Coordinates of C-alpha atoms and ligand atoms in Angstrom, one line a residue:
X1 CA 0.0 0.0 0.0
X2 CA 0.9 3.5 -1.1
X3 CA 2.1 5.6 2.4
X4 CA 1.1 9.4 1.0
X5 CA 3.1 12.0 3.5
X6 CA 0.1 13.8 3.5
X7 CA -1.3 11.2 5.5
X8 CA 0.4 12.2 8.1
X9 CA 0.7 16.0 8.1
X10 CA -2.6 16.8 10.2
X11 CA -1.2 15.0 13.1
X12 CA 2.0 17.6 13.4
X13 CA -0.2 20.8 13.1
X14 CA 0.7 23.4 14.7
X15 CA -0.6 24.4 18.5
X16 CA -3.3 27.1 19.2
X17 CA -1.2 29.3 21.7
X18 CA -1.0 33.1 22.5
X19 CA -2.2 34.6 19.3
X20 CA -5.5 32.7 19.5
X21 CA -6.4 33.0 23.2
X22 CA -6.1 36.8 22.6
X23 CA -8.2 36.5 19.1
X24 CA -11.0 34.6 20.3
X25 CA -11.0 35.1 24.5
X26 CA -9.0 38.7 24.9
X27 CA -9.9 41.2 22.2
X28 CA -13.4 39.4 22.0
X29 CA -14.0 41.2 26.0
X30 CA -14.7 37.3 27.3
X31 CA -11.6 37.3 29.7
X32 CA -12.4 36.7 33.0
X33 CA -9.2 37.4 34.3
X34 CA -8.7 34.2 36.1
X35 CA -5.2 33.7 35.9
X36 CA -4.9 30.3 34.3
X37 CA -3.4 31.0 31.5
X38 CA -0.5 32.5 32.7
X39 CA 0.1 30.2 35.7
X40 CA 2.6 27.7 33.6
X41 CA 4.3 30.3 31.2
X42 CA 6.9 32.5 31.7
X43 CA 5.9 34.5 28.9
X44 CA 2.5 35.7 30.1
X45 CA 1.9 38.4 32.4
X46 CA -1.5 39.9 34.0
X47 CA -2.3 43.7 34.1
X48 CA -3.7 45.1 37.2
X49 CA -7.4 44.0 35.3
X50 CA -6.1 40.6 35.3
X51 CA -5.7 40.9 32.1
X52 CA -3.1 38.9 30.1
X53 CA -0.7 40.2 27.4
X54 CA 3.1 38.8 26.6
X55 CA 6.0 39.2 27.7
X56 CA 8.5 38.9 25.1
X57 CA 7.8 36.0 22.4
X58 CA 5.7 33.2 22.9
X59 CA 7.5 29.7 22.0
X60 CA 5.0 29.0 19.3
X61 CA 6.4 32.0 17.3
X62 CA 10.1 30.5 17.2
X63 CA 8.8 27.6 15.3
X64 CA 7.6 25.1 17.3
X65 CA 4.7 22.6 17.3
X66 CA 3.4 21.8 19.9
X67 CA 2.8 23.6 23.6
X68 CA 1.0 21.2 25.8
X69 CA -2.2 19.9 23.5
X70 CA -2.9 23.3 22.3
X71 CA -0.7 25.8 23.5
X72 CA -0.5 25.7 27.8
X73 CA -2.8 28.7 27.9
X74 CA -4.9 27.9 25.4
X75 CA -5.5 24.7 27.1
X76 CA -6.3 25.8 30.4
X77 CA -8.4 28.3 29.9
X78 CA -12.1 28.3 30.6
X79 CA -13.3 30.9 28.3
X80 CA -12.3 28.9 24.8
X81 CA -14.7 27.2 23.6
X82 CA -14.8 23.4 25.2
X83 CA -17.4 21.4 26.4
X84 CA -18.1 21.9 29.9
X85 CA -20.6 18.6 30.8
X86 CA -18.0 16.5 29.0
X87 CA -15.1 17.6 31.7
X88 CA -17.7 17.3 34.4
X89 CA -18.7 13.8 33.4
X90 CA -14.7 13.2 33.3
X91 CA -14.3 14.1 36.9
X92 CA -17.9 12.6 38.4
X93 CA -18.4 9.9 36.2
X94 CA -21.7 12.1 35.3
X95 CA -23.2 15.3 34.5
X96 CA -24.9 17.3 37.6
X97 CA -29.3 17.1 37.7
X98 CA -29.6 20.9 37.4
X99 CA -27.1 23.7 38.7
X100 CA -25.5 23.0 41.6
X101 CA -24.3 19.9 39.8
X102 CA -23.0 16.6 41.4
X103 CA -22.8 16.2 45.2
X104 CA -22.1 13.8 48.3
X105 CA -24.1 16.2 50.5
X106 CA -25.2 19.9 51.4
X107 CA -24.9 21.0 55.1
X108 CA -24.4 24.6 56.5
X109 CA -21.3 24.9 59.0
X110 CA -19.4 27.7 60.3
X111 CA -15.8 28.1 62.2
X112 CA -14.9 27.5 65.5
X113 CA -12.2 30.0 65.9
X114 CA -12.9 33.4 67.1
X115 CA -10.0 34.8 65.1
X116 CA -11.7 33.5 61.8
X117 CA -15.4 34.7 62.8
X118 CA -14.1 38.2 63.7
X119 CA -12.7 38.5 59.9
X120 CA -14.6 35.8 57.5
X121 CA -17.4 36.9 55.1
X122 CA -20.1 34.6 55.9
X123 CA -19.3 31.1 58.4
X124 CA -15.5 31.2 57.8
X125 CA -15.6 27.6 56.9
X126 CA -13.4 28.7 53.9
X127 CA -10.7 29.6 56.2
X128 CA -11.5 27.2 58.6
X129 CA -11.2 24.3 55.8
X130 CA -7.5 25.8 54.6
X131 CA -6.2 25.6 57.7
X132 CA -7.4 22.1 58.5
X133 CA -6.1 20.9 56.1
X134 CA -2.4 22.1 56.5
X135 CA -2.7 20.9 60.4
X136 CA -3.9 18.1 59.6
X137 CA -1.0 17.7 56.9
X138 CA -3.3 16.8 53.5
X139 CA -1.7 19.6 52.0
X140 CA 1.1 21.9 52.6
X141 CA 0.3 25.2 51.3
X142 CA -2.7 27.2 51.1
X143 CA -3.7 29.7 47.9
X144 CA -5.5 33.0 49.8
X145 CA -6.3 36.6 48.7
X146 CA -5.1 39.5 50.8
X147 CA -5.0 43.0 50.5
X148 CA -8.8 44.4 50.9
X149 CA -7.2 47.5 52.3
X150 CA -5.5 48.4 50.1
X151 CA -7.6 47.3 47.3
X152 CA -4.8 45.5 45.5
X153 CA -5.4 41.8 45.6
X154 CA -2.6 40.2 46.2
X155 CA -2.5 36.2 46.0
X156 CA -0.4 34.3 48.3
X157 CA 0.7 30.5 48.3
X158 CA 1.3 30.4 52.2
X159 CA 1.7 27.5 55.0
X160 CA 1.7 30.5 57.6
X161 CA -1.7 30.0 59.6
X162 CA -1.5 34.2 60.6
X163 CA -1.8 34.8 56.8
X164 CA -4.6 32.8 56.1
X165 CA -6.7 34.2 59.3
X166 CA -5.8 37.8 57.7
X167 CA -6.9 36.9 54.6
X168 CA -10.6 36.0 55.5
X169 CA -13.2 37.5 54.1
X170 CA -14.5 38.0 50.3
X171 CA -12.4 40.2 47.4
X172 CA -14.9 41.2 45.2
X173 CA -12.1 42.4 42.8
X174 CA -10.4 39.9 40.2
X175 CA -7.7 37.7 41.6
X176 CA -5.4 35.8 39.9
X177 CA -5.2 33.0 42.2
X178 CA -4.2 30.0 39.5
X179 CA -1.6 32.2 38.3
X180 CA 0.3 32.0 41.9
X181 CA -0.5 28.4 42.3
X182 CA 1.2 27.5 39.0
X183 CA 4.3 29.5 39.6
X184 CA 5.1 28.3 43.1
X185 CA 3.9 24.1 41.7
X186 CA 8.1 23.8 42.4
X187 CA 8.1 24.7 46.0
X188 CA 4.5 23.4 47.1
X189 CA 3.2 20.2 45.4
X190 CA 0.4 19.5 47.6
X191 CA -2.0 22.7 47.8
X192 CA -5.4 23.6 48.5
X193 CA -6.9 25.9 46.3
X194 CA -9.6 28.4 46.4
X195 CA -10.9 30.5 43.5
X196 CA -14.1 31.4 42.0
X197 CA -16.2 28.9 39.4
X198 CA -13.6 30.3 36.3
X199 CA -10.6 29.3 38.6
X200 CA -11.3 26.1 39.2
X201 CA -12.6 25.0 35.8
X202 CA -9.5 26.1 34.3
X203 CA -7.6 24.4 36.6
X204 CA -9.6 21.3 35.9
X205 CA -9.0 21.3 32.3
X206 CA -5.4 22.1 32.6
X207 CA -5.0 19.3 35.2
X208 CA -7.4 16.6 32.5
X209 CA -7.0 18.2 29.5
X210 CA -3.5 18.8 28.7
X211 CA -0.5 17.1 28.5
X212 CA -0.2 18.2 32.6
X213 CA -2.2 15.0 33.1
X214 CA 0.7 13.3 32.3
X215 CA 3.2 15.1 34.3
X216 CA 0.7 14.9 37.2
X217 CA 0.5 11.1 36.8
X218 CA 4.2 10.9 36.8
X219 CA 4.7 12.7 40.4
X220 CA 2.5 9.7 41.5
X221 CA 5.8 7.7 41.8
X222 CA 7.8 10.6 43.4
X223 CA 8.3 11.3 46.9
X224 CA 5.9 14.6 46.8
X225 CA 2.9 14.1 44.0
X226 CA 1.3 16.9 43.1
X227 CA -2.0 16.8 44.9
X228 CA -4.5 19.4 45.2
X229 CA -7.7 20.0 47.2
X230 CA -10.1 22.2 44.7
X231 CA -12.0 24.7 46.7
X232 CA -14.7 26.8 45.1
X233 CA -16.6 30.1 45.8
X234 CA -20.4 30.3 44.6
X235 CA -19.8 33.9 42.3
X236 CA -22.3 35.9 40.6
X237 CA -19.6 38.3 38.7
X238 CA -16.0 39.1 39.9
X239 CA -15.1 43.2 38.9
X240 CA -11.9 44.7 37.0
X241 CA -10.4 47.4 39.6
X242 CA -10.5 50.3 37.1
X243 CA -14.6 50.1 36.1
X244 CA -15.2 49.2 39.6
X245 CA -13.0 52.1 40.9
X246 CA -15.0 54.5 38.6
X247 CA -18.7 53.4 39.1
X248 CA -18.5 53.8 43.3
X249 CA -17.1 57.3 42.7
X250 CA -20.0 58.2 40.2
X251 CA -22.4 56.0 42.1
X252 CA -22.0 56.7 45.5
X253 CA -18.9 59.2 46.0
X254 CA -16.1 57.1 47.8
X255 CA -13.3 55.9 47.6
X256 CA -11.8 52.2 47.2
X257 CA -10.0 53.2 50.3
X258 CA -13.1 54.6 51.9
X259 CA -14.6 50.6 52.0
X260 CA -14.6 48.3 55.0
X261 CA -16.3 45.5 53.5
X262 CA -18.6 45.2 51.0
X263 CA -21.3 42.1 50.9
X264 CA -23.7 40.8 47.8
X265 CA -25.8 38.9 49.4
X266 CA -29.7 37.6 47.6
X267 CA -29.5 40.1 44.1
X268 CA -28.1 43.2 46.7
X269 CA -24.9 44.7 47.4
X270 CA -24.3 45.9 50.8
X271 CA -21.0 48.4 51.0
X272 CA -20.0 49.4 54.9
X273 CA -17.8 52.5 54.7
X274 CA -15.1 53.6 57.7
X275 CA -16.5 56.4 58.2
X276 CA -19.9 54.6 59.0
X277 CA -22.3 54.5 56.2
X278 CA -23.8 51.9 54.8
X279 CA -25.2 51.5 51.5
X280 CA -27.4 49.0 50.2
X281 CA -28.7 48.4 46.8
X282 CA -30.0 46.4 44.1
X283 CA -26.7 45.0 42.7
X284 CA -27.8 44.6 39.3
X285 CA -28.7 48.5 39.5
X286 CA -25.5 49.1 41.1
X287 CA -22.9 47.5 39.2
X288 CA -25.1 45.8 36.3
X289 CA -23.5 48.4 34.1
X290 CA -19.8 47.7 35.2
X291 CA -20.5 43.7 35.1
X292 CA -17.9 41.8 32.8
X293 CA -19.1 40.0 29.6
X294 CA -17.6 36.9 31.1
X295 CA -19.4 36.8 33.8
X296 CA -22.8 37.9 32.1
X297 CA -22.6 35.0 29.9
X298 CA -21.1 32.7 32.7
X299 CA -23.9 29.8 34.4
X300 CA -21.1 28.5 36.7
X301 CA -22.5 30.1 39.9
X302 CA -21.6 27.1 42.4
X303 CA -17.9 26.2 41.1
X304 CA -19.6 22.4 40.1
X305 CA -16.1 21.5 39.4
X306 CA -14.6 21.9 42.7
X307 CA -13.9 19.2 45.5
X308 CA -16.0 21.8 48.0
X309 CA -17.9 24.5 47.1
X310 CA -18.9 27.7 49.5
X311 CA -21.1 30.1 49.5
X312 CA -23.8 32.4 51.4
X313 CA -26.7 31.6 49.8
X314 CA -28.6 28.3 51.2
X315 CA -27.6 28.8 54.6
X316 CA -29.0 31.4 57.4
X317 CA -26.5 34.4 58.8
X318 CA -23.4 33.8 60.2
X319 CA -22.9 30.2 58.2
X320 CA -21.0 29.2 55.1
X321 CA -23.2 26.7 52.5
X322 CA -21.2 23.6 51.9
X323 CA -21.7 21.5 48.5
X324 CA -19.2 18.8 49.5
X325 CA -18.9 17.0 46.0
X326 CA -16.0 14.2 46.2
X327 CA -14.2 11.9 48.2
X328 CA -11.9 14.0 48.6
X329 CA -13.7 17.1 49.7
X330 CA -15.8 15.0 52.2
X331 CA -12.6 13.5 53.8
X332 CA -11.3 16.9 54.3
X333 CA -14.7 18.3 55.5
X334 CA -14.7 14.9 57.8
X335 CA -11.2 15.7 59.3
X336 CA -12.3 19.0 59.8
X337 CA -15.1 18.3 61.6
X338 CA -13.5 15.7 63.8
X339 CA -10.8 18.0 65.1
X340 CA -12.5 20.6 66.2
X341 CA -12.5 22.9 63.5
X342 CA -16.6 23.2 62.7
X343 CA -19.4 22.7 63.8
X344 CA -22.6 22.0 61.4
X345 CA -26.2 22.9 61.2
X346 CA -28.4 20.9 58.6
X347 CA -30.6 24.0 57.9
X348 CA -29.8 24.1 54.7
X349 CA -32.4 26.2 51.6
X350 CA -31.1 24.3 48.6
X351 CA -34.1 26.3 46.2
X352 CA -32.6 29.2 47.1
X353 CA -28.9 27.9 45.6
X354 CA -30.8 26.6 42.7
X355 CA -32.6 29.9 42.2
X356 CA -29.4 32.0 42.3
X357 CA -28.3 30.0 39.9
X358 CA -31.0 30.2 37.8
X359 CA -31.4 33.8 37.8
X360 CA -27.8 33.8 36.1
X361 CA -29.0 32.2 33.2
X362 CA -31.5 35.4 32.1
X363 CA -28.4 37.6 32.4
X364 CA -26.7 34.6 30.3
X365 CA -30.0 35.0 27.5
X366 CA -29.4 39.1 27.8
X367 CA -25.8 39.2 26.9
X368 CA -26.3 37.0 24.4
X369 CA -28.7 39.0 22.6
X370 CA -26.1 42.3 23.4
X371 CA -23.4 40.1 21.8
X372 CA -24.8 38.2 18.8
X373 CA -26.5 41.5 17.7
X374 CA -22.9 43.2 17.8
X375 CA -21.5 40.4 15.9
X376 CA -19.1 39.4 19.4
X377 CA -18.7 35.5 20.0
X378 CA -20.8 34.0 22.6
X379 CA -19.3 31.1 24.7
X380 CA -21.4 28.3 24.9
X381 CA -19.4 26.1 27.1
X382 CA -22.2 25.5 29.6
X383 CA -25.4 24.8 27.7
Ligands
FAD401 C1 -15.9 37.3 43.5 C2 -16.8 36.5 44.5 C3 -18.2 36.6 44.3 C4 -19.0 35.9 45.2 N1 -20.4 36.0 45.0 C5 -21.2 35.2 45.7 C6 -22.6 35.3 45.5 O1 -23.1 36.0 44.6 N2 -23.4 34.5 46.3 C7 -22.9 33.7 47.3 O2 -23.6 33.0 48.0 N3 -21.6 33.7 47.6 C8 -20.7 34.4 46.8 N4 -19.3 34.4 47.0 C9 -18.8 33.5 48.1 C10 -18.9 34.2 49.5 O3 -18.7 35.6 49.3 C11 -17.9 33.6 50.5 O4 -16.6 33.7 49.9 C12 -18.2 32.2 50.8 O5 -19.5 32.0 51.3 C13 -17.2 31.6 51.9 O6 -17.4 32.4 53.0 P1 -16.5 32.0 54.3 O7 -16.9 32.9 55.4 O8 -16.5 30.6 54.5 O9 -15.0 32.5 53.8 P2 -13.8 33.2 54.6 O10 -13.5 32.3 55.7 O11 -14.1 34.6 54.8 O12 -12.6 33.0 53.5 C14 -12.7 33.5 52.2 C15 -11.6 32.9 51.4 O13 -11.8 33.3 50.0 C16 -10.5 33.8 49.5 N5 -10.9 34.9 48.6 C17 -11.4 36.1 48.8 N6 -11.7 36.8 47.7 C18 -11.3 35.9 46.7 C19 -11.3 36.1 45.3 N7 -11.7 37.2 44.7 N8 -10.8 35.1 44.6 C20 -10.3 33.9 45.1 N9 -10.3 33.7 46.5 C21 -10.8 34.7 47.3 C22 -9.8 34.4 50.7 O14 -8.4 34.3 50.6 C23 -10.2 33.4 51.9 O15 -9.4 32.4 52.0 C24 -18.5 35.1 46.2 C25 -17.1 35.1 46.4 C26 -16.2 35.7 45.5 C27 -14.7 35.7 45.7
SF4_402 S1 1.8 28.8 27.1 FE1 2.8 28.2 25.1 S2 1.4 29.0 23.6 FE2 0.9 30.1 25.4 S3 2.2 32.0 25.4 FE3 3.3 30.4 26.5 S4 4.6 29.4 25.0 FE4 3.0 30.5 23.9
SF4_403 S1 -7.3 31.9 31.1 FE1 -8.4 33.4 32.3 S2 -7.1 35.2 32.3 FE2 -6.4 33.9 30.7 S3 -7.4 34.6 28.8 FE3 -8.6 32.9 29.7 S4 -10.2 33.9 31.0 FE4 -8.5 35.4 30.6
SF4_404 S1 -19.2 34.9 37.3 FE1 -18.2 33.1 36.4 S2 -16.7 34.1 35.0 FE2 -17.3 35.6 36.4 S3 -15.7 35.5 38.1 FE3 -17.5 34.3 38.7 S4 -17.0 32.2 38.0 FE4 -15.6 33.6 36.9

């Protein structure tokens, strides 16, 4: 039989890399700012946005094939197009009933520690959860986000139990936690991470969909695998500094430094100012305007890909909502219980999850219309 070299030429094509992400995810306004894409390459940075651009030349450009199975950043990010149920289904064995997806159980819980409850946004089960699990040795490095005061978030990969305390409490700014998890993979190899529904999905089809898996199967015979405890935050929509900066000036005349902690909570954002206000107000009237297209178009309100996901909704004041979805989540839930770390309350309102969640999918059906009738793409990942 005749062997045509043509045969063979589609299976050397060249990698989707750089150029691409910022065609179809960038300059189409669909970047969520996550902070996947540059977690594994030296020659992506993020703006203060969260934004990516390159540094120097990416690899791709000098002539070679292949970057991971795309290019790294192409691969692990959640905002190409790729087929959301199908990665699900990889990592549950099947796709979740409705929107808060698959799960071993739902309970409400909130910290024991009075140094967490004095600083955490809802039950401090979050911070409660990171530092269980470094005590209790499952991991040994924690991802947090500090810097509310000074309205820079800054994303730490930290063992030190002081640091995570300080950092409780919810950023409503982009942070570009995968980024810092990535770049410090050489010192910490076993790391809980907690990020938003973007985060973790990118992380997820980084760690299954690209030729990571194979590196990460590989530690399996070293002395440290890589191991990593996925920890994920219900999210509505997650604002770039500058537009968010802007609209609270307009809006309500203050300053990001004026803020002591701000709260959406139910479709309303509450903002406590130092000086002793307090605002409350519709938050699609607030900051509907100043909302990112990714997050319009996004239906990932409960992080479904996570080993834990937390949030406020579901639960009454003063607790964290816990979907505990694997093994793995429930064993660290489990030792976190055990020792002393939680306690639990059952009450949990699981139509009021669902119906957060659902209420993202009209703001999905809006955008879309915005888009397609401005000719922008329209990610589809979800449906
Ligand atoms: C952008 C964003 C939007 C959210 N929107 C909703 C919502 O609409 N409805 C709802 O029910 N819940 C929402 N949440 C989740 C909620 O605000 C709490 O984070 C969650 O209930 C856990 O509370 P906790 O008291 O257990 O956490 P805490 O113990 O206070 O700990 C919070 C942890 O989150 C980390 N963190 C803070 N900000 C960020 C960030 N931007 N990115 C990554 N990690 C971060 C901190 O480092 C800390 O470790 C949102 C969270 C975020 C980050
Ligand atoms: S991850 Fe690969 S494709 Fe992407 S910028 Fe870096 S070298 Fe280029
Ligand atoms: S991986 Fe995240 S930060 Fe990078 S382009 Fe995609 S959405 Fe933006
Ligand atoms: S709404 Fe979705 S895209 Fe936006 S920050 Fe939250 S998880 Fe990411």
């Amino acid at each position: 039989m005749d062997v045509h070299l043509e045969t063979f030429v589609p299976l050397i094509k060249k990698s989707k890399g750089f150029d691409e992400l910022k065609r179809e995810v960038i300059d189409q306004d669909l970047c969520s700012g996550c902070g996947n894409c540059s977690a594994f390459c030296q020659h992506i940075d993020l703006d203060e946005n969260s934004i990516p651009y390159l540094v120097g030349e990416c690899t791709l450009k000098n002539g070679s094939i292949k970057c991971s199975i795309e290019g790294t950043c192409y691969d692990s990010c959640p905002m190409v197009e790729y087929n959301f149920k199908e990665l699900e289904k990889k990592i549950f064995g099947k796709v979740g009933e409705d929107w808060i997806g698959n799960y071993i159980k739902i309970v409400a819980a909130k910290a024991k520690d009075e140094r967490i409850l004095e600083r955490c946004q809802d039950g401090g089960v979050a911070t409660a959860l990171l530092i269980a699990a470094l005590e209790q040795n499952l991991v040994n490095a924690a991802t947090v986000v500090t810097g509310w005061d000074l309205w820079k978030n800054t994303v730490k990969v930290t063992s030190d139990i002081n640091e995570i305390i300080k950092a409780a409490g919810t950023k409503y700014l982009r942070s570009s936690t995968p980024n810092a998890f990535g770049r410090n993979l050489k010192y910490y190899k076993r790391i809980a991470i907690i990020g938003t529904g973007c985060q973790i999905s990118g992380i997820r089809k980084f760690m299954e969909e690209s030729s990571m898996r194979i590196l990460l199967e590989k530690t399996k015979e070293s002395d440290v695998p890589v191991d990593l405890y996925l920890i994920g935050l219900f999210c509505y929509e997650n604002f770039p500094k500058k537009s968010f900066e802007e609209r609270i000036k307009e809006r309500y005349d203050i300053t990001l430094s004026d803020i002591k902690k701000m709260d959406i909570k139910r479709g309303f954002v509450y903002i406590w100012t130092k000086s002793g206000k307090e605002i409350k107000e519709k938050v699609a009237k607030a900051f509907g305007k100043i909302a990112p297209s990714s997050c319009k178009l996004c239906k990932d309100f409960t992080a479904r890909l996570s080993d834990i996901s937390l949030g406020s909704v579901g639960s009454k004041k003063g607790y964290t909502t816990v979907i505990i979805r694997t093994k793995k989540g429930l064993s660290l839930f489990e030792k976190a219980l055990e020792n002393g770390y939680l306690e639990v309350n059952e009450e949990i309102n699981s139509e009021e999850i669902l119906k957060t969640a659902q209420s993202k999918l009209k703001y999905n059906k809006k955008e879309r219309e915005r888009r397609r009738s401005l000719g922008l793409r329209i990610v589809t990942n979800w449906d």
